[in-house]
Amino acid sequence: MGSTSKASLALDIKVIGAGIGGLACGLALARKGHQVTVFESGNSLSEFGGGLQLSPNATRLIISQWGLEEEFLKVVNVPEVMTVHRYSDDSVIGEIAHNPMVGWQYGYPHWQIYRPDLQSLLANGAEKAGVSMRFGQSVTAFDPEKGEFTLSDGTKHTADLVVGADGINSRSRSCLSNAKARAFKEYCFRAVIPRAKMEQDEETAVLMAGHLSMTWVGPGVAILGYPIAAGQLYNFLVAVPRPSGAPVAKWNEPGDPKEMTAILQDFCPVVKKLCSYVEDCAKWTLGDLPPIENYVSSSGKFVLVGDAAHAIVPHLGQGGAMALEDAAALAEFVSAMDSRDKLPPLMRAYHEFRQPRIESIRRMAHGNQVSYTMADGLEQQQRDHLWGAMTAMWKNELQNLGEKGMRAKPKPTPDPDAQGFRTPEGAEFLFGYDVVAEAQKALKMPRS
Ligand SMILES: Cc1cc2nc3c(=O)[nH]c(=O)nc-3n(C[C@H](O)[C@H](O)[C@H](O)COP(=O)(O)OP(=O)(O)OC[C@H]3O[C@@H](n4cnc5c(N)ncnc54)[C@H](O)[C@@H]3O)c2cc1C
């Protein structure tokens, strides 16, 4: 069911891009009673991509706002812990608690999902809420002040509000900012391995069973692996924190599995087995977008969301979550309007509401990758010791307090300046965030 409060003034809203941000905006806005059309340049929803993390700040929206828990539970992986393994001998260095602990702490679970599954579930929800989808419609020009845009076939469209959700290499962004995606000094290989291959060998079959999520950390390279697509695929992501000539933020450019395997030659046998199952992979350079001055035009008739507004590096697994938070927040701000002349101040307030959180998360995400790819040595030994101690700490606490005690623990004060999610205050800021409640609070503040 989810939340059902309706907007007092229903608007005509047109969304550019049927990625995670665009589909979520369609869903959130249509549920508030707005008339929404989504224009997507592809001829169908994209079938590319690997696994995505949906942390509690994101699952909160899917469950409590949009009422899609049942559908999601059919396809998501619900990991109990993420085990962190040493690259060379597969020994466990530490464990990061996921389910059910995060549910007790933050009220909502941590899921992992196949990107195409996330898109199709959001699209189904959006269509059920009344969104109309138009594929093969590439937007080529914008007038952000008038809320007008042109499609590649030359037709012009206007709307009360146009939402630019066309990703990191956004075309719509150019009408507000000259910022372009910048290459990060890190590249990735991504592969998905079919279940049948994983089951060929006991050591890899076990990775599909239970609800496991793993990372192997080695000098200059880290791997992430977990089952997705209702257990039919294994998501295998290799991150290499060095510059490369691979295309920036182009997720579907082919890579060479042999090159990937060569990078992992010092890894343990199970990783080598996984590599041997990979027939094709993607390779790309990570990219982000420098902060832009404004997500909205001065008329308030044009707004950027998701990666088009604020692509961040994926080390915290928050790219998809930020796009979902944008959608939920936008629906609150837009639906608080009782006359059209309130659009400019409300949209300005939307920008002011979202940007500080995004910039905190951008900073946290940058801090996170260094610790996963340390060279062997004293610093790495200290890191391993720390991760081991932190694991022992949460396990002891769990044993002492049990579920009831964990649920009753006082909430730490969320800290937007935390270095990452490893302090209780940083984790609370990241995962305990209720974007809808915060948006409603912000809407009650006086505005100029
Ligand atoms: C195919 C694909 C695979 C990805 N894989 C990964 C991954 O493995 N790891 C990772 O960290 N992140 C990945 N991402 C990015 C991640 O999904 C995003 O960070 C996040 O979900 C933000 O979503 P978004 O809706 O803002 O942008 P996106 O998900 O990028 O969606 C943008 C949408 O806009 C459409 N579009 C673009 N230009 C136009 C136009 N002119 N007119 C109309 N429509 C247009 C695109 O076709 C796309 O559907 C991937 C993105 C895509 C599109």
Short mmCIF file of C-alpha atoms and ligand atoms in Angstrom, two decimals:
data_model
loop_
_atom_site.label_atom_id
_atom_site.label_comp_id
_atom_site.label_asym_id
_atom_site.label_seq_id
_atom_site.Cartn_x
_atom_site.Cartn_y
_atom_site.Cartn_z
CA MET A 1 0.00 0.00 0.00
CA GLY A 2 2.53 2.64 1.16
CA SER A 3 1.85 6.32 1.84
CA THR A 4 -1.19 7.83 0.09
CA SER A 5 -1.33 11.55 0.91
CA LYS A 6 -2.30 13.45 -2.25
CA ALA A 7 -1.13 16.78 -3.67
CA SER A 8 -3.62 19.61 -3.38
CA LEU A 9 -2.68 20.78 -6.89
CA ALA A 10 -2.10 18.10 -9.55
CA LEU A 11 0.60 19.08 -12.06
CA ASP A 12 1.57 17.94 -15.53
CA ILE A 13 5.11 16.58 -15.01
CA LYS A 14 7.41 15.23 -17.72
CA VAL A 15 10.45 13.17 -16.79
CA ILE A 16 13.48 12.68 -19.08
CA GLY A 17 15.06 9.24 -18.63
CA ALA A 18 13.70 5.90 -17.41
CA GLY A 19 16.67 4.98 -15.23
CA ILE A 20 16.34 4.46 -11.49
CA GLY A 21 15.87 8.18 -10.74
CA GLY A 22 13.37 8.84 -13.53
CA LEU A 23 11.24 5.79 -12.78
CA ALA A 24 11.24 6.51 -9.05
CA CYS A 25 10.22 10.13 -9.71
CA GLY A 26 7.40 8.89 -11.93
CA LEU A 27 6.25 6.49 -9.23
CA ALA A 28 6.51 8.94 -6.30
CA LEU A 29 4.89 11.84 -8.16
CA ALA A 30 2.06 9.81 -9.70
CA ARG A 31 1.23 8.35 -6.28
CA LYS A 32 0.68 11.94 -5.12
CA GLY A 33 -1.85 12.45 -7.93
CA HIS A 34 0.30 14.22 -10.53
CA GLN A 35 0.01 13.39 -14.19
CA VAL A 36 3.42 12.01 -15.20
CA THR A 37 4.96 11.00 -18.54
CA VAL A 38 8.46 9.49 -18.74
CA PHE A 39 10.48 9.90 -21.98
CA GLU A 40 13.30 7.38 -22.46
CA SER A 41 15.78 7.39 -25.33
CA GLY A 42 16.19 3.59 -25.33
CA ASN A 43 13.58 1.40 -27.01
CA SER A 44 12.90 -0.43 -23.75
CA LEU A 45 14.10 -0.46 -20.17
CA SER A 46 17.83 -1.13 -20.03
CA GLU A 47 18.73 -4.79 -19.47
CA PHE A 48 22.33 -4.00 -18.58
CA GLY A 49 24.07 -3.62 -15.26
CA GLY A 50 25.04 -5.73 -12.31
CA GLY A 51 24.07 -5.67 -8.67
CA LEU A 52 23.10 -2.60 -6.68
CA GLN A 53 23.00 -2.12 -2.92
CA LEU A 54 19.74 -0.89 -1.40
CA SER A 55 20.57 0.31 2.09
CA PRO A 56 17.88 0.99 4.75
CA ASN A 57 17.48 4.65 3.72
CA ALA A 58 16.39 3.31 0.29
CA THR A 59 14.40 0.21 1.33
CA ARG A 60 12.44 2.45 3.73
CA LEU A 61 11.00 4.20 0.66
CA ILE A 62 10.28 1.02 -1.28
CA ILE A 63 8.51 -0.52 1.71
CA SER A 64 6.80 2.29 3.57
CA GLN A 65 6.22 4.90 0.90
CA TRP A 66 5.65 2.91 -2.27
CA GLY A 67 4.31 -0.38 -0.90
CA LEU A 68 6.49 -2.61 -3.09
CA GLU A 69 8.05 -4.92 -0.47
CA GLU A 70 6.31 -8.09 -1.64
CA GLU A 71 7.43 -7.70 -5.26
CA PHE A 72 11.01 -6.83 -4.26
CA LEU A 73 11.30 -9.80 -1.91
CA LYS A 74 10.82 -12.12 -4.88
CA VAL A 75 14.11 -11.01 -6.45
CA VAL A 76 16.41 -9.36 -3.90
CA ASN A 77 19.27 -10.93 -1.99
CA VAL A 78 18.86 -10.36 1.75
CA PRO A 79 22.42 -10.79 3.10
CA GLU A 80 23.00 -11.59 6.75
CA VAL A 81 26.52 -10.21 6.78
CA MET A 82 29.11 -9.06 4.33
CA THR A 83 32.20 -11.12 5.03
CA VAL A 84 35.50 -9.44 4.25
CA HIS A 85 38.16 -11.90 3.06
CA ARG A 86 41.91 -11.68 2.68
CA TYR A 87 42.75 -12.01 -1.01
CA SER A 88 45.50 -14.60 -0.79
CA ASP A 89 44.07 -17.26 1.52
CA ASP A 90 40.34 -16.42 1.68
CA SER A 91 40.55 -16.04 5.50
CA VAL A 92 37.85 -13.83 7.03
CA ILE A 93 39.16 -10.47 8.27
CA GLY A 94 35.85 -9.08 9.44
CA GLU A 95 32.10 -9.11 9.02
CA ILE A 96 29.75 -6.21 8.43
CA ALA A 97 26.29 -6.83 9.89
CA HIS A 98 23.39 -6.58 7.49
CA ASN A 99 20.11 -8.40 8.15
CA PRO A 100 18.28 -8.59 10.47
CA MET A 101 20.53 -6.24 12.53
CA VAL A 102 20.13 -3.19 10.28
CA GLY A 103 16.36 -3.63 10.48
CA TRP A 104 16.53 -3.43 14.29
CA GLN A 105 18.79 -0.39 14.12
CA TYR A 106 17.28 1.60 11.27
CA GLY A 107 13.83 0.07 10.87
CA TYR A 108 14.43 -1.30 7.34
CA PRO A 109 16.51 -4.04 5.72
CA HIS A 110 19.58 -4.00 3.48
CA TRP A 111 18.94 -5.61 0.09
CA GLN A 112 21.01 -6.33 -2.98
CA ILE A 113 19.32 -6.29 -6.34
CA TYR A 114 19.99 -6.84 -10.03
CA ARG A 115 19.80 -3.43 -11.68
CA PRO A 116 17.34 -4.52 -14.42
CA ASP A 117 15.08 -6.02 -11.70
CA LEU A 118 15.09 -2.71 -9.82
CA GLN A 119 14.18 -0.85 -13.00
CA SER A 120 11.36 -3.19 -13.97
CA LEU A 121 9.86 -3.19 -10.45
CA LEU A 122 9.93 0.62 -10.31
CA ALA A 123 8.47 0.78 -13.83
CA ASN A 124 5.64 -1.63 -12.93
CA GLY A 125 4.88 0.40 -9.80
CA ALA A 126 4.97 3.64 -11.82
CA GLU A 127 2.66 2.29 -14.51
CA LYS A 128 0.22 1.01 -11.90
CA ALA A 129 0.23 4.49 -10.34
CA GLY A 130 -0.76 5.91 -13.74
CA VAL A 131 2.60 6.98 -15.26
CA SER A 132 2.73 6.84 -19.03
CA MET A 133 6.03 5.65 -20.53
CA ARG A 134 7.33 6.67 -23.96
CA PHE A 135 10.33 4.75 -25.26
CA GLY A 136 12.61 5.64 -28.19
CA GLN A 137 12.16 9.34 -27.32
CA SER A 138 15.47 11.12 -27.06
CA VAL A 139 15.36 14.65 -25.74
CA THR A 140 17.66 17.00 -27.64
CA ALA A 141 16.94 20.57 -26.46
CA PHE A 142 15.57 22.29 -23.36
CA ASP A 143 14.23 25.62 -22.27
CA PRO A 144 14.50 25.30 -18.50
CA GLU A 145 12.75 28.58 -17.77
CA LYS A 146 9.66 27.71 -19.81
CA GLY A 147 9.59 24.03 -18.87
CA GLU A 148 9.88 23.13 -22.55
CA PHE A 149 11.89 20.49 -24.39
CA THR A 150 12.33 19.09 -27.90
CA LEU A 151 12.52 15.44 -28.93
CA SER A 152 14.79 14.07 -31.66
CA ASP A 153 11.77 13.90 -34.02
CA GLY A 154 11.44 17.69 -33.64
CA THR A 155 8.25 17.71 -31.53
CA LYS A 156 8.12 20.20 -28.69
CA HIS A 157 6.61 19.49 -25.26
CA THR A 158 5.87 21.68 -22.27
CA ALA A 159 5.00 20.79 -18.72
CA ASP A 160 4.42 22.45 -15.37
CA LEU A 161 7.63 20.73 -14.31
CA VAL A 162 10.32 18.94 -16.35
CA VAL A 163 12.54 16.49 -14.44
CA GLY A 164 15.98 15.79 -15.96
CA ALA A 165 16.84 12.22 -14.93
CA ASP A 166 19.11 11.32 -17.83
CA GLY A 167 22.12 10.03 -15.92
CA ILE A 168 25.74 11.05 -15.38
CA ASN A 169 26.30 12.00 -19.03
CA SER A 170 23.08 14.04 -18.94
CA ARG A 171 22.17 16.18 -21.87
CA SER A 172 19.52 18.03 -19.92
CA ARG A 173 22.12 19.24 -17.38
CA SER A 174 23.75 21.46 -20.03
CA CYS A 175 20.90 23.96 -19.73
CA LEU A 176 21.80 24.60 -16.06
CA SER A 177 25.50 23.86 -15.80
CA ASN A 178 28.63 23.23 -17.90
CA ALA A 179 29.78 20.49 -15.51
CA LYS A 180 30.81 17.22 -17.15
CA ALA A 181 31.48 13.76 -15.74
CA ARG A 182 35.08 13.57 -14.56
CA ALA A 183 37.18 10.43 -14.56
CA PHE A 184 38.11 8.98 -11.20
CA LYS A 185 41.44 7.18 -10.78
CA GLU A 186 39.76 3.80 -10.64
CA TYR A 187 38.30 1.32 -13.08
CA CYS A 188 36.05 -1.71 -12.73
CA PHE A 189 35.26 -5.00 -14.37
CA ARG A 190 31.75 -6.30 -13.93
CA ALA A 191 30.40 -9.73 -14.80
CA VAL A 192 27.34 -11.75 -13.98
CA ILE A 193 27.79 -15.52 -13.68
CA PRO A 194 24.81 -17.85 -14.31
CA ARG A 195 23.70 -20.11 -11.45
CA ALA A 196 24.41 -23.28 -13.46
CA LYS A 197 28.11 -22.36 -13.67
CA MET A 198 28.32 -21.50 -9.99
CA GLU A 199 26.89 -24.93 -9.19
CA GLN A 200 29.63 -26.76 -11.11
CA ASP A 201 31.85 -26.71 -8.05
CA GLU A 202 31.05 -27.04 -4.35
CA GLU A 203 33.26 -24.09 -3.42
CA THR A 204 31.37 -21.71 -5.71
CA ALA A 205 27.94 -23.34 -5.30
CA VAL A 206 28.03 -22.39 -1.63
CA LEU A 207 28.27 -18.71 -2.59
CA MET A 208 24.77 -18.95 -4.08
CA ALA A 209 23.28 -20.62 -1.03
CA GLY A 210 22.13 -18.85 2.12
CA HIS A 211 22.26 -15.13 1.93
CA LEU A 212 25.91 -14.41 1.48
CA SER A 213 27.66 -11.28 0.42
CA MET A 214 31.43 -11.19 0.17
CA THR A 215 34.31 -8.93 -0.52
CA TRP A 216 37.90 -9.97 -1.10
CA VAL A 217 40.43 -7.23 -0.36
CA GLY A 218 43.90 -7.26 -1.85
CA PRO A 219 46.75 -4.90 -2.69
CA GLY A 220 45.43 -2.48 -5.29
CA VAL A 221 42.29 -4.47 -6.04
CA ALA A 222 39.03 -5.37 -4.31
CA ILE A 223 36.20 -7.71 -5.32
CA LEU A 224 32.55 -7.68 -4.45
CA GLY A 225 30.33 -10.74 -5.00
CA TYR A 226 26.75 -11.70 -4.18
CA PRO A 227 23.79 -13.49 -5.73
CA ILE A 228 21.17 -11.43 -7.57
CA ALA A 229 18.14 -11.95 -9.82
CA ALA A 230 16.30 -14.30 -7.45
CA GLY A 231 19.48 -16.37 -7.09
CA GLN A 232 19.87 -16.96 -10.83
CA LEU A 233 23.03 -14.86 -11.26
CA TYR A 234 26.19 -14.10 -9.29
CA ASN A 235 27.30 -10.48 -9.35
CA PHE A 236 31.09 -10.22 -9.65
CA LEU A 237 32.66 -6.78 -9.51
CA VAL A 238 36.39 -6.11 -9.58
CA ALA A 239 37.55 -2.61 -8.61
CA VAL A 240 41.06 -1.41 -9.45
CA PRO A 241 42.03 1.97 -7.99
CA ARG A 242 44.32 3.09 -10.81
CA PRO A 243 43.67 5.25 -13.86
CA SER A 244 42.87 3.45 -17.11
CA GLY A 245 41.96 4.32 -20.65
CA ALA A 246 38.53 2.64 -20.24
CA PRO A 247 35.55 4.88 -21.07
CA VAL A 248 34.25 7.02 -18.20
CA ALA A 249 30.88 6.02 -16.68
CA LYS A 250 29.96 3.89 -19.70
CA TRP A 251 28.76 0.79 -17.92
CA ASN A 252 28.32 -1.47 -20.92
CA GLU A 253 31.64 -1.17 -22.74
CA PRO A 254 33.09 -4.66 -23.20
CA GLY A 255 36.17 -5.64 -21.17
CA ASP A 256 38.52 -8.59 -21.58
CA PRO A 257 37.97 -11.42 -19.04
CA LYS A 258 41.63 -12.46 -19.57
CA GLU A 259 42.83 -9.01 -18.50
CA MET A 260 40.59 -9.24 -15.43
CA THR A 261 41.90 -12.71 -14.56
CA ALA A 262 45.51 -11.57 -14.91
CA ILE A 263 44.95 -8.82 -12.32
CA LEU A 264 43.71 -11.46 -9.88
CA GLN A 265 46.56 -13.93 -10.32
CA ASP A 266 47.62 -13.68 -6.65
CA PHE A 267 44.10 -14.31 -5.36
CA CYS A 268 42.88 -17.48 -3.67
CA PRO A 269 41.55 -20.49 -5.64
CA VAL A 270 37.86 -19.64 -5.19
CA VAL A 271 38.35 -16.24 -6.83
CA LYS A 272 40.28 -17.88 -9.65
CA LYS A 273 37.39 -20.33 -10.14
CA LEU A 274 34.95 -17.43 -10.35
CA CYS A 275 37.17 -15.78 -12.97
CA SER A 276 37.23 -18.98 -15.01
CA TYR A 277 33.40 -18.85 -15.26
CA VAL A 278 33.37 -15.35 -16.74
CA GLU A 279 32.80 -15.38 -20.49
CA ASP A 280 32.22 -11.68 -20.95
CA CYS A 281 32.52 -8.64 -18.78
CA ALA A 282 32.19 -4.88 -18.86
CA LYS A 283 35.05 -2.51 -18.11
CA TRP A 284 34.75 1.19 -17.37
CA THR A 285 36.43 4.03 -15.55
CA LEU A 286 34.49 5.29 -12.55
CA GLY A 287 33.27 8.81 -12.88
CA ASP A 288 31.54 11.41 -10.79
CA LEU A 289 30.17 14.87 -11.34
CA PRO A 290 31.65 17.89 -9.56
CA PRO A 291 29.09 19.66 -7.39
CA ILE A 292 26.86 21.90 -9.52
CA GLU A 293 25.53 25.25 -8.36
CA ASN A 294 21.84 24.49 -8.66
CA TYR A 295 19.67 21.47 -9.35
CA VAL A 296 16.74 23.73 -10.41
CA SER A 297 16.11 26.53 -12.91
CA SER A 298 15.09 29.94 -11.58
CA SER A 299 11.52 29.53 -12.86
CA GLY A 300 11.36 26.28 -10.87
CA LYS A 301 10.07 24.52 -13.99
CA PHE A 302 13.13 22.35 -14.49
CA VAL A 303 14.90 20.14 -11.97
CA LEU A 304 17.75 17.65 -12.19
CA VAL A 305 17.68 14.44 -10.15
CA GLY A 306 19.88 11.37 -9.67
CA ASP A 307 23.22 11.09 -11.46
CA ALA A 308 22.32 13.99 -13.78
CA ALA A 309 22.42 16.27 -10.74
CA HIS A 310 25.05 14.68 -8.50
CA ALA A 311 26.74 11.47 -9.65
CA ILE A 312 29.06 10.21 -6.88
CA VAL A 313 31.58 7.39 -6.85
CA PRO A 314 29.94 4.08 -5.90
CA HIS A 315 32.10 3.10 -2.91
CA LEU A 316 29.27 3.57 -0.45
CA GLY A 317 26.70 1.96 -2.76
CA GLN A 318 24.57 5.12 -2.57
CA GLY A 319 24.08 6.16 -6.25
CA GLY A 320 20.76 4.35 -6.63
CA ALA A 321 19.70 5.23 -3.07
CA MET A 322 20.30 8.95 -3.66
CA ALA A 323 18.17 8.79 -6.82
CA LEU A 324 15.35 7.16 -4.81
CA GLU A 325 15.69 9.75 -2.03
CA ASP A 326 15.56 12.55 -4.65
CA ALA A 327 12.31 11.13 -6.03
CA ALA A 328 10.63 10.86 -2.63
CA ALA A 329 11.78 14.36 -1.61
CA LEU A 330 10.73 15.89 -4.92
CA ALA A 331 7.25 14.40 -4.52
CA GLU A 332 6.94 16.02 -1.07
CA PHE A 333 8.10 19.48 -2.21
CA VAL A 334 6.05 19.54 -5.41
CA SER A 335 2.94 18.29 -3.66
CA ALA A 336 3.13 20.96 -0.95
CA MET A 337 2.09 23.57 -3.52
CA ASP A 338 -1.38 25.06 -3.52
CA SER A 339 -0.81 27.57 -6.34
CA ARG A 340 1.56 27.59 -9.32
CA ASP A 341 3.34 30.79 -8.24
CA LYS A 342 4.79 28.84 -5.28
CA LEU A 343 6.79 26.59 -7.64
CA PRO A 344 10.03 28.70 -7.78
CA PRO A 345 10.50 29.02 -3.97
CA LEU A 346 9.49 25.42 -3.37
CA MET A 347 11.92 24.11 -5.96
CA ARG A 348 14.68 26.33 -4.55
CA ALA A 349 13.90 24.85 -1.17
CA TYR A 350 14.12 21.35 -2.72
CA HIS A 351 17.65 22.13 -3.95
CA GLU A 352 18.69 23.53 -0.57
CA PHE A 353 17.25 20.48 1.13
CA ARG A 354 19.03 17.89 -1.04
CA GLN A 355 22.44 19.35 -1.77
CA PRO A 356 23.99 19.28 1.74
CA ARG A 357 23.11 15.59 2.20
CA ILE A 358 24.45 14.68 -1.22
CA GLU A 359 27.73 16.52 -0.56
CA SER A 360 28.17 14.76 2.81
CA ILE A 361 27.65 11.41 1.14
CA ARG A 362 30.03 12.30 -1.69
CA ARG A 363 32.74 13.00 0.91
CA MET A 364 32.04 9.78 2.80
CA ALA A 365 32.17 7.75 -0.43
CA HIS A 366 35.61 9.15 -1.29
CA GLY A 367 36.99 8.16 2.09
CA ASN A 368 35.83 4.60 1.74
CA GLN A 369 37.79 3.05 -1.13
CA VAL A 370 41.31 3.52 0.27
CA SER A 371 40.92 1.03 3.10
CA TYR A 372 39.77 -1.80 0.80
CA THR A 373 42.84 -1.87 -1.43
CA MET A 374 45.84 -1.39 0.90
CA ALA A 375 49.17 -2.95 0.01
CA ASP A 376 50.36 -5.71 2.34
CA GLY A 377 52.26 -4.21 5.29
CA LEU A 378 51.90 -2.61 8.68
CA GLU A 379 49.01 -0.36 7.73
CA GLN A 380 47.09 -3.30 6.24
CA GLN A 381 47.76 -5.38 9.39
CA GLN A 382 46.44 -2.54 11.54
CA ARG A 383 43.36 -2.29 9.31
CA ASP A 384 42.73 -6.05 9.55
CA HIS A 385 43.13 -5.88 13.32
CA LEU A 386 40.67 -2.99 13.53
CA TRP A 387 38.09 -4.74 11.31
CA GLY A 388 38.44 -7.90 13.41
CA ALA A 389 37.96 -5.91 16.63
CA MET A 390 34.93 -4.10 15.23
CA THR A 391 33.38 -7.42 14.22
CA ALA A 392 33.96 -8.86 17.70
CA MET A 393 32.40 -5.73 19.19
CA TRP A 394 29.09 -5.96 17.33
CA LYS A 395 28.88 -9.71 17.82
CA ASN A 396 29.43 -9.35 21.57
CA GLU A 397 26.88 -6.58 21.76
CA LEU A 398 24.37 -8.70 19.87
CA GLN A 399 24.98 -11.63 22.18
CA ASN A 400 24.62 -9.48 25.30
CA LEU A 401 21.60 -7.42 24.28
CA GLY A 402 19.69 -9.76 21.95
CA GLU A 403 17.11 -8.44 19.52
CA LYS A 404 15.05 -6.65 22.17
CA GLY A 405 18.05 -4.83 23.61
CA MET A 406 19.36 -3.90 20.17
CA ARG A 407 16.01 -2.42 19.20
CA ALA A 408 15.84 -0.47 22.47
CA LYS A 409 19.31 1.09 22.13
CA PRO A 410 19.19 4.91 22.11
CA LYS A 411 19.72 6.34 18.62
CA PRO A 412 23.06 8.09 18.04
CA THR A 413 22.94 11.66 16.76
CA PRO A 414 23.33 11.57 12.97
CA ASP A 415 26.64 13.15 11.95
CA PRO A 416 26.81 14.61 8.43
CA ASP A 417 30.54 15.31 8.94
CA ALA A 418 31.44 11.69 9.77
CA GLN A 419 34.22 10.09 7.74
CA GLY A 420 32.09 7.09 6.80
CA PHE A 421 29.55 4.60 8.04
CA ARG A 422 31.82 2.92 10.58
CA THR A 423 30.95 5.26 13.44
CA PRO A 424 27.42 4.92 14.90
CA GLU A 425 26.80 8.62 14.14
CA GLY A 426 27.95 8.28 10.51
CA ALA A 427 25.87 5.13 10.05
CA GLU A 428 22.82 6.83 11.54
CA PHE A 429 23.25 9.76 9.15
CA LEU A 430 23.57 7.44 6.18
CA PHE A 431 21.12 4.63 6.91
CA GLY A 432 18.72 6.00 9.52
CA TYR A 433 17.70 8.90 7.30
CA ASP A 434 13.98 9.26 6.61
CA VAL A 435 13.92 11.55 3.60
CA VAL A 436 10.14 12.00 3.63
CA ALA A 437 9.99 12.99 7.32
CA GLU A 438 12.98 15.33 6.83
CA ALA A 439 11.37 16.89 3.73
CA GLN A 440 8.15 17.46 5.65
CA LYS A 441 10.13 19.13 8.44
CA ALA A 442 11.98 21.33 5.92
CA LEU A 443 8.68 22.32 4.31
CA LYS A 444 7.49 23.71 7.65
CA MET A 445 10.50 26.06 7.86
CA PRO A 446 9.90 29.69 6.82
CA ARG A 447 10.98 30.42 3.21
CA SER A 448 11.93 33.67 1.49
C1 LIG B 1 22.90 0.48 -18.10
C2 LIG B 1 23.44 1.04 -16.81
C3 LIG B 1 24.27 0.24 -16.03
C4 LIG B 1 24.79 0.75 -14.85
N1 LIG B 1 25.63 -0.04 -14.14
C5 LIG B 1 26.18 0.46 -13.03
C6 LIG B 1 27.11 -0.32 -12.31
O1 LIG B 1 27.40 -1.46 -12.65
N2 LIG B 1 27.67 0.23 -11.20
C7 LIG B 1 27.35 1.50 -10.79
O2 LIG B 1 27.87 1.96 -9.79
N3 LIG B 1 26.45 2.24 -11.42
C8 LIG B 1 25.86 1.76 -12.54
N4 LIG B 1 25.00 2.52 -13.22
C9 LIG B 1 24.60 3.82 -12.63
C10 LIG B 1 23.61 3.69 -11.50
O3 LIG B 1 22.62 2.82 -11.85
C11 LIG B 1 23.16 5.12 -11.25
O4 LIG B 1 24.16 5.74 -10.45
C12 LIG B 1 21.95 5.36 -10.42
O5 LIG B 1 21.09 4.34 -10.47
C13 LIG B 1 21.32 6.72 -10.75
O6 LIG B 1 20.28 6.56 -11.66
P1 LIG B 1 19.79 7.69 -12.66
O7 LIG B 1 18.37 7.37 -12.94
O8 LIG B 1 20.12 9.02 -12.18
O9 LIG B 1 20.64 7.48 -13.98
P2 LIG B 1 20.67 6.24 -14.95
O10 LIG B 1 20.33 5.01 -14.23
O11 LIG B 1 21.97 6.33 -15.65
O12 LIG B 1 19.46 6.50 -16.00
C14 LIG B 1 19.45 7.52 -16.99
C15 LIG B 1 18.42 7.17 -18.05
O13 LIG B 1 18.25 8.28 -18.94
C16 LIG B 1 18.20 7.83 -20.29
N5 LIG B 1 18.62 8.95 -21.15
C17 LIG B 1 19.88 9.43 -21.31
N6 LIG B 1 19.86 10.48 -22.16
C18 LIG B 1 18.58 10.66 -22.53
C19 LIG B 1 17.93 11.59 -23.40
N7 LIG B 1 18.61 12.57 -24.03
N8 LIG B 1 16.58 11.51 -23.58
C20 LIG B 1 15.87 10.55 -22.92
N9 LIG B 1 16.45 9.63 -22.09
C21 LIG B 1 17.77 9.69 -21.89
C22 LIG B 1 19.16 6.64 -20.28
O14 LIG B 1 18.92 5.80 -21.38
C23 LIG B 1 18.85 5.99 -18.94
O15 LIG B 1 17.79 5.08 -19.03
C24 LIG B 1 24.47 2.07 -14.41
C25 LIG B 1 23.64 2.88 -15.19
C26 LIG B 1 23.13 2.38 -16.39
C27 LIG B 1 22.22 3.27 -17.24
#
